[in-house]
């Protein structure tokens, strides 16, 4: 697929996709005419990269994490940086808190929707 289609399918602007390419986060193939051709698996990769960026993880770290984004069974970290580990633990914990908060908000919305539905049912049953 071309960059425009990848942008449309992921909601990530083409300019940002080129930046991801510069950072080594995605690697399109080049056609004979020089156009970029993006493989289907990159849709998922772009969505994961976007999610990590939205969580505050910088591209330099995401680049190191790329093997974790796929279905790889073995990940080897060469010369792990203790400060980087601490940063990633903090980010993971922050994500966990955000997920819990989102789950609470989702549950509150569910309860509100259920109350709306009950009210609608009561109105229907009381109307002749």
PDB file of C-alpha atoms in Angstrom:
ATOM      1  CA  UNK A   1       0.000   0.000   0.000  1.00  0.00           C
ATOM      2  CA  UNK A   2       1.105   3.589  -0.478  1.00  0.00           C
ATOM      3  CA  UNK A   3       1.802   6.067   2.303  1.00  0.00           C
ATOM      4  CA  UNK A   4      -1.583   7.761   1.878  1.00  0.00           C
ATOM      5  CA  UNK A   5      -3.444   4.520   2.477  1.00  0.00           C
ATOM      6  CA  UNK A   6      -1.308   3.692   5.515  1.00  0.00           C
ATOM      7  CA  UNK A   7      -1.977   7.177   6.866  1.00  0.00           C
ATOM      8  CA  UNK A   8      -5.705   6.759   6.320  1.00  0.00           C
ATOM      9  CA  UNK A   9      -5.858   3.300   7.898  1.00  0.00           C
ATOM     10  CA  UNK A  10      -3.839   4.273  10.971  1.00  0.00           C
ATOM     11  CA  UNK A  11      -4.871   7.897  11.439  1.00  0.00           C
ATOM     12  CA  UNK A  12      -1.188   8.869  11.452  1.00  0.00           C
ATOM     13  CA  UNK A  13      -0.271  11.661   9.008  1.00  0.00           C
ATOM     14  CA  UNK A  14       2.079  10.799   6.143  1.00  0.00           C
ATOM     15  CA  UNK A  15       4.616  13.294   7.478  1.00  0.00           C
ATOM     16  CA  UNK A  16       4.728  11.390  10.781  1.00  0.00           C
ATOM     17  CA  UNK A  17       5.055   8.078   8.926  1.00  0.00           C
ATOM     18  CA  UNK A  18       8.130   9.468   7.164  1.00  0.00           C
ATOM     19  CA  UNK A  19       9.508  10.451  10.572  1.00  0.00           C
ATOM     20  CA  UNK A  20       8.908   6.893  11.828  1.00  0.00           C
ATOM     21  CA  UNK A  21      10.859   5.690   8.812  1.00  0.00           C
ATOM     22  CA  UNK A  22      13.728   8.093   9.558  1.00  0.00           C
ATOM     23  CA  UNK A  23      13.808   6.775  13.133  1.00  0.00           C
ATOM     24  CA  UNK A  24      13.930   3.168  11.903  1.00  0.00           C
ATOM     25  CA  UNK A  25      10.537   2.303  13.396  1.00  0.00           C
ATOM     26  CA  UNK A  26       9.040   1.221  10.075  1.00  0.00           C
ATOM     27  CA  UNK A  27      10.730   0.104   6.883  1.00  0.00           C
ATOM     28  CA  UNK A  28       8.787   0.302   3.642  1.00  0.00           C
ATOM     29  CA  UNK A  29      10.020  -1.329   0.495  1.00  0.00           C
ATOM     30  CA  UNK A  30      11.059   0.917  -2.365  1.00  0.00           C
ATOM     31  CA  UNK A  31       9.607   0.305  -5.797  1.00  0.00           C
ATOM     32  CA  UNK A  32      11.673   0.760  -8.958  1.00  0.00           C
ATOM     33  CA  UNK A  33      10.198   4.238  -9.368  1.00  0.00           C
ATOM     34  CA  UNK A  34      11.318   5.187  -5.822  1.00  0.00           C
ATOM     35  CA  UNK A  35       7.849   5.127  -4.276  1.00  0.00           C
ATOM     36  CA  UNK A  36       7.442   3.637  -0.832  1.00  0.00           C
ATOM     37  CA  UNK A  37       5.397   0.448  -0.584  1.00  0.00           C
ATOM     38  CA  UNK A  38       4.122  -0.402   2.888  1.00  0.00           C
ATOM     39  CA  UNK A  39       3.398  -4.003   3.836  1.00  0.00           C
ATOM     40  CA  UNK A  40       0.181  -4.935   5.630  1.00  0.00           C
ATOM     41  CA  UNK A  41       1.932  -5.757   8.918  1.00  0.00           C
ATOM     42  CA  UNK A  42       2.988  -2.105   9.209  1.00  0.00           C
ATOM     43  CA  UNK A  43      -0.597  -1.066   9.979  1.00  0.00           C
ATOM     44  CA  UNK A  44      -0.349  -2.894  13.296  1.00  0.00           C
ATOM     45  CA  UNK A  45       3.218  -1.691  13.874  1.00  0.00           C
ATOM     46  CA  UNK A  46       2.251   1.966  13.320  1.00  0.00           C
ATOM     47  CA  UNK A  47      -0.686   1.634  15.726  1.00  0.00           C
ATOM     48  CA  UNK A  48       1.576   0.151  18.395  1.00  0.00           C
ATOM     49  CA  UNK A  49       4.237   2.818  17.864  1.00  0.00           C
ATOM     50  CA  UNK A  50       1.580   5.538  18.086  1.00  0.00           C
ATOM     51  CA  UNK A  51       0.285   4.044  21.331  1.00  0.00           C
ATOM     52  CA  UNK A  52       3.757   3.942  22.846  1.00  0.00           C
ATOM     53  CA  UNK A  53       4.433   7.527  21.786  1.00  0.00           C
ATOM     54  CA  UNK A  54       1.096   8.598  23.263  1.00  0.00           C
ATOM     55  CA  UNK A  55       2.177   6.918  26.501  1.00  0.00           C
ATOM     56  CA  UNK A  56       5.295   9.056  26.643  1.00  0.00           C
ATOM     57  CA  UNK A  57       7.874   6.550  25.402  1.00  0.00           C
ATOM     58  CA  UNK A  58      10.443   8.314  23.174  1.00  0.00           C
ATOM     59  CA  UNK A  59      11.222   6.989  19.699  1.00  0.00           C
ATOM     60  CA  UNK A  60      14.782   6.030  20.657  1.00  0.00           C
ATOM     61  CA  UNK A  61      13.402   3.597  23.232  1.00  0.00           C
ATOM     62  CA  UNK A  62      10.627   2.374  20.941  1.00  0.00           C
ATOM     63  CA  UNK A  63      13.323   1.526  18.400  1.00  0.00           C
ATOM     64  CA  UNK A  64      14.973  -0.741  20.963  1.00  0.00           C
ATOM     65  CA  UNK A  65      11.592  -2.259  21.833  1.00  0.00           C
ATOM     66  CA  UNK A  66      10.668  -3.176  18.236  1.00  0.00           C
ATOM     67  CA  UNK A  67      11.283  -6.911  18.755  1.00  0.00           C
ATOM     68  CA  UNK A  68       8.718  -6.811  21.588  1.00  0.00           C
ATOM     69  CA  UNK A  69       6.061  -5.367  19.284  1.00  0.00           C
ATOM     70  CA  UNK A  70       5.911  -8.509  17.184  1.00  0.00           C
ATOM     71  CA  UNK A  71       5.269 -12.106  18.088  1.00  0.00           C
ATOM     72  CA  UNK A  72       8.924 -12.870  18.766  1.00  0.00           C
ATOM     73  CA  UNK A  73       9.413 -15.503  21.441  1.00  0.00           C
ATOM     74  CA  UNK A  74      12.940 -14.526  22.420  1.00  0.00           C
ATOM     75  CA  UNK A  75      14.131 -10.999  23.015  1.00  0.00           C
ATOM     76  CA  UNK A  76      17.770 -10.298  23.731  1.00  0.00           C
ATOM     77  CA  UNK A  77      18.752  -7.006  25.335  1.00  0.00           C
ATOM     78  CA  UNK A  78      22.438  -6.288  24.889  1.00  0.00           C
ATOM     79  CA  UNK A  79      24.050  -4.158  27.592  1.00  0.00           C
ATOM     80  CA  UNK A  80      20.866  -3.156  29.464  1.00  0.00           C
ATOM     81  CA  UNK A  81      20.919   0.352  30.894  1.00  0.00           C
ATOM     82  CA  UNK A  82      19.706   0.439  34.534  1.00  0.00           C
ATOM     83  CA  UNK A  83      18.406   4.015  34.146  1.00  0.00           C
ATOM     84  CA  UNK A  84      16.456   3.017  31.051  1.00  0.00           C
ATOM     85  CA  UNK A  85      14.990   0.083  32.956  1.00  0.00           C
ATOM     86  CA  UNK A  86      13.845   2.420  35.734  1.00  0.00           C
ATOM     87  CA  UNK A  87      12.266   4.739  33.165  1.00  0.00           C
ATOM     88  CA  UNK A  88      10.454   1.861  31.506  1.00  0.00           C
ATOM     89  CA  UNK A  89       9.204   0.522  34.842  1.00  0.00           C
ATOM     90  CA  UNK A  90       7.838   3.999  35.672  1.00  0.00           C
ATOM     91  CA  UNK A  91       6.173   4.235  32.254  1.00  0.00           C
ATOM     92  CA  UNK A  92       4.692   0.745  32.595  1.00  0.00           C
ATOM     93  CA  UNK A  93       3.338   1.600  36.041  1.00  0.00           C
ATOM     94  CA  UNK A  94       1.903   4.847  34.706  1.00  0.00           C
ATOM     95  CA  UNK A  95       0.223   2.928  31.870  1.00  0.00           C
ATOM     96  CA  UNK A  96      -1.212   0.466  34.388  1.00  0.00           C
ATOM     97  CA  UNK A  97      -2.704   3.370  36.351  1.00  0.00           C
ATOM     98  CA  UNK A  98      -4.155   4.875  33.179  1.00  0.00           C
ATOM     99  CA  UNK A  99      -5.663   1.537  32.151  1.00  0.00           C
ATOM    100  CA  UNK A 100      -7.281   1.199  35.591  1.00  0.00           C
ATOM    101  CA  UNK A 101      -8.622   4.744  35.332  1.00  0.00           C
ATOM    102  CA  UNK A 102      -9.997   4.089  31.854  1.00  0.00           C
ATOM    103  CA  UNK A 103     -11.624   0.863  33.067  1.00  0.00           C
ATOM    104  CA  UNK A 104     -13.281   2.778  35.921  1.00  0.00           C
ATOM    105  CA  UNK A 105     -14.570   5.398  33.497  1.00  0.00           C
ATOM    106  CA  UNK A 106     -15.818   2.719  31.109  1.00  0.00           C
ATOM    107  CA  UNK A 107     -17.651   1.009  33.962  1.00  0.00           C
ATOM    108  CA  UNK A 108     -19.199   4.334  35.013  1.00  0.00           C
ATOM    109  CA  UNK A 109     -20.376   4.891  31.434  1.00  0.00           C
ATOM    110  CA  UNK A 110     -21.874   1.394  31.391  1.00  0.00           C
ATOM    111  CA  UNK A 111     -23.783   2.114  34.590  1.00  0.00           C
ATOM    112  CA  UNK A 112     -25.042   5.423  33.203  1.00  0.00           C
ATOM    113  CA  UNK A 113     -26.138   3.798  29.934  1.00  0.00           C
ATOM    114  CA  UNK A 114     -27.939   1.080  31.870  1.00  0.00           C
ATOM    115  CA  UNK A 115     -29.739   3.755  33.901  1.00  0.00           C
ATOM    116  CA  UNK A 116     -30.717   5.527  30.695  1.00  0.00           C
ATOM    117  CA  UNK A 117     -32.056   2.262  29.268  1.00  0.00           C
ATOM    118  CA  UNK A 118     -34.045   1.544  32.441  1.00  0.00           C
ATOM    119  CA  UNK A 119     -35.550   5.039  32.285  1.00  0.00           C
ATOM    120  CA  UNK A 120     -36.468   4.579  28.622  1.00  0.00           C
ATOM    121  CA  UNK A 121     -38.106   1.232  29.421  1.00  0.00           C
ATOM    122  CA  UNK A 122     -40.085   2.796  32.286  1.00  0.00           C
ATOM    123  CA  UNK A 123     -41.303   5.576  29.995  1.00  0.00           C
ATOM    124  CA  UNK A 124     -42.357   3.060  27.352  1.00  0.00           C
ATOM    125  CA  UNK A 125     -44.196   0.873  29.822  1.00  0.00           C
ATOM    126  CA  UNK A 126     -46.049   3.809  31.401  1.00  0.00           C
ATOM    127  CA  UNK A 127     -47.167   5.284  28.067  1.00  0.00           C
ATOM    128  CA  UNK A 128     -50.535   3.871  26.901  1.00  0.00           C
TER     129      UNK A 128
END
